[in-house]
Amino acid sequence: MKKAIITGITGQDGSYLAEILLKKNYEVHGIKRRTSLINTKRIDHIYQEPDLTNRNFFLHYGELTDFGSILSIIQNVQPDEIYNLGAQSHVAVSFDEPEYTSDVNALGTLRILEAIKSLKLIDKVKFYQASSSELFGGSIEIPQNENTKFYPKSPYAISKLFAYWMTINYRESYGLFASNGILFNHESPRRGETFVTSKIIKGLLNFKKNNKILYLGNLSAKRDWGHAREYMNAAWNILQHDTPEDFCIGSEKQYSVKQFVELVAKKIGININWKGNGLEEIAIDSHNNTVVAVNERYLRPSEVDNLIADTSKAKKLLKWDYDFNIEDLIEEMIDYELQK
Ligand code: NAP
Ligand code: GDD
């Protein structure tokens, strides 16, 4: 039985990946940090009591900022695969907490790599790094692929750039099987509520129920949004490839934040029209109620305008075949909220 460690097990992606690996008969070890309130909602359905015989799912307290904790977990588990999904993953927050974001995302990755090397596990372990399309940031090349020049535009993206290159450096310097999955935005019912897709869905449902205005930031940013579960299958595939390599994973389709609002509004039966420009732009419903307005608070000091994937390499080498459409994704997210 293969053993895998997942950092960020309590996050959106960690929870999907854990399900996928358990189905493939892995022994899964998740690293979770201590929180004052229990935050295992996304993995409660796969949790196993400590006294269960034949357990194959384990949680360990650990912190990406704490080398000792990372080292001892890797030493005790002796994993075959490590998926580094743990991160301060919110781009806007990274402008408020640039040092912490770098410590977790950049140095946290280095700590894992260094632990693998110190424990002489270079020839045993395969390492997956959760890299991001944010690396492309201000790139003018459309669509973006593995050869597109990086232009990170936030402390988050810069921390991920460090981690990206450190992953390649351990591959090239020491022969570690280490790969970057450069994933474009991916969403699901488990998406954190401060990311724009989840915020829009919850916000428009709230408008429908309580007539409350949804405040957003930049409405014209364009993203390539896919489904997190499908992308975690790709993460696993990346580590099963014959050689360690870096892959772009996305849907190859693009929508603006404004278009996303329109799709959600249509699905839940709010008829909207846009009025005004810039900070004054609003969406109104057929009774002239304001549904969406812009609030400066949600604008970023620097923005990424235009992300869309070219996944030719993954299609060719990993047989990446993504055919989940955005309307189905939105429907799944709305249904989940309504069931709650
Ligand atoms: P997420 O929902 O925000 O989950 C992040 C996970 O990292 C959570 O489990 C979080 O724990 C954990 N974490 C945060 N700080 C930590 C620390 N100091 N030590 C240990 N664990 C820590 O993010 P996600 O959407 O699942 O994304 C997974 C990874 O993919 C991240 O690295 C993200 O940057 C990257 N990525 C995401 C996307 C996307 O569109 N979702 C695209 C490209 C790349 P808590 O639950 O305690 O907060
Ligand atoms: N969060 C948020 N909240 N974003 C808003 C809002 C708002 O009120 N209004 C407009 N936006 C815009 C942002 O400015 C950005 O251009 C876009 O919506 C998407 O924002 P997020 O959903 O926060 O995601 P992100 O693209 O910044 O980052 C996500 O995707 C990256 C991959 O490209 C995160 O998951 C990152 O961890 C990931 O690396």
mmCIF file of C-alpha atoms in Angstrom, residues 113 163-176 178 180:
data_model
loop_
_atom_site.group_PDB
_atom_site.id
_atom_site.type_symbol
_atom_site.label_atom_id
_atom_site.label_comp_id
_atom_site.label_asym_id
_atom_site.label_seq_id
_atom_site.Cartn_x
_atom_site.Cartn_y
_atom_site.Cartn_z
ATOM 1 C CA LEU A 113 12.229 19.602 0.284
ATOM 2 C CA ALA A 163 8.440 27.425 -4.428
ATOM 3 C CA TYR A 164 8.159 26.641 -8.143
ATOM 4 C CA TRP A 165 11.882 27.140 -8.725
ATOM 5 C CA MET A 166 12.905 25.419 -5.500
ATOM 6 C CA THR A 167 10.949 22.358 -6.648
ATOM 7 C CA ILE A 168 12.821 22.378 -9.959
ATOM 8 C CA ASN A 169 16.108 22.989 -8.185
ATOM 9 C CA TYR A 170 15.751 19.866 -5.997
ATOM 10 C CA ARG A 171 14.825 17.905 -9.121
ATOM 11 C CA GLU A 172 17.861 19.120 -11.044
ATOM 12 C CA SER A 173 20.363 19.224 -8.174
ATOM 13 C CA TYR A 174 19.524 16.011 -6.332
ATOM 14 C CA GLY A 175 17.399 13.985 -8.748
ATOM 15 C CA LEU A 176 14.232 14.226 -6.646
ATOM 16 C CA ALA A 178 9.546 16.718 -8.010
ATOM 17 C CA ASN A 180 4.893 21.465 -10.377
#
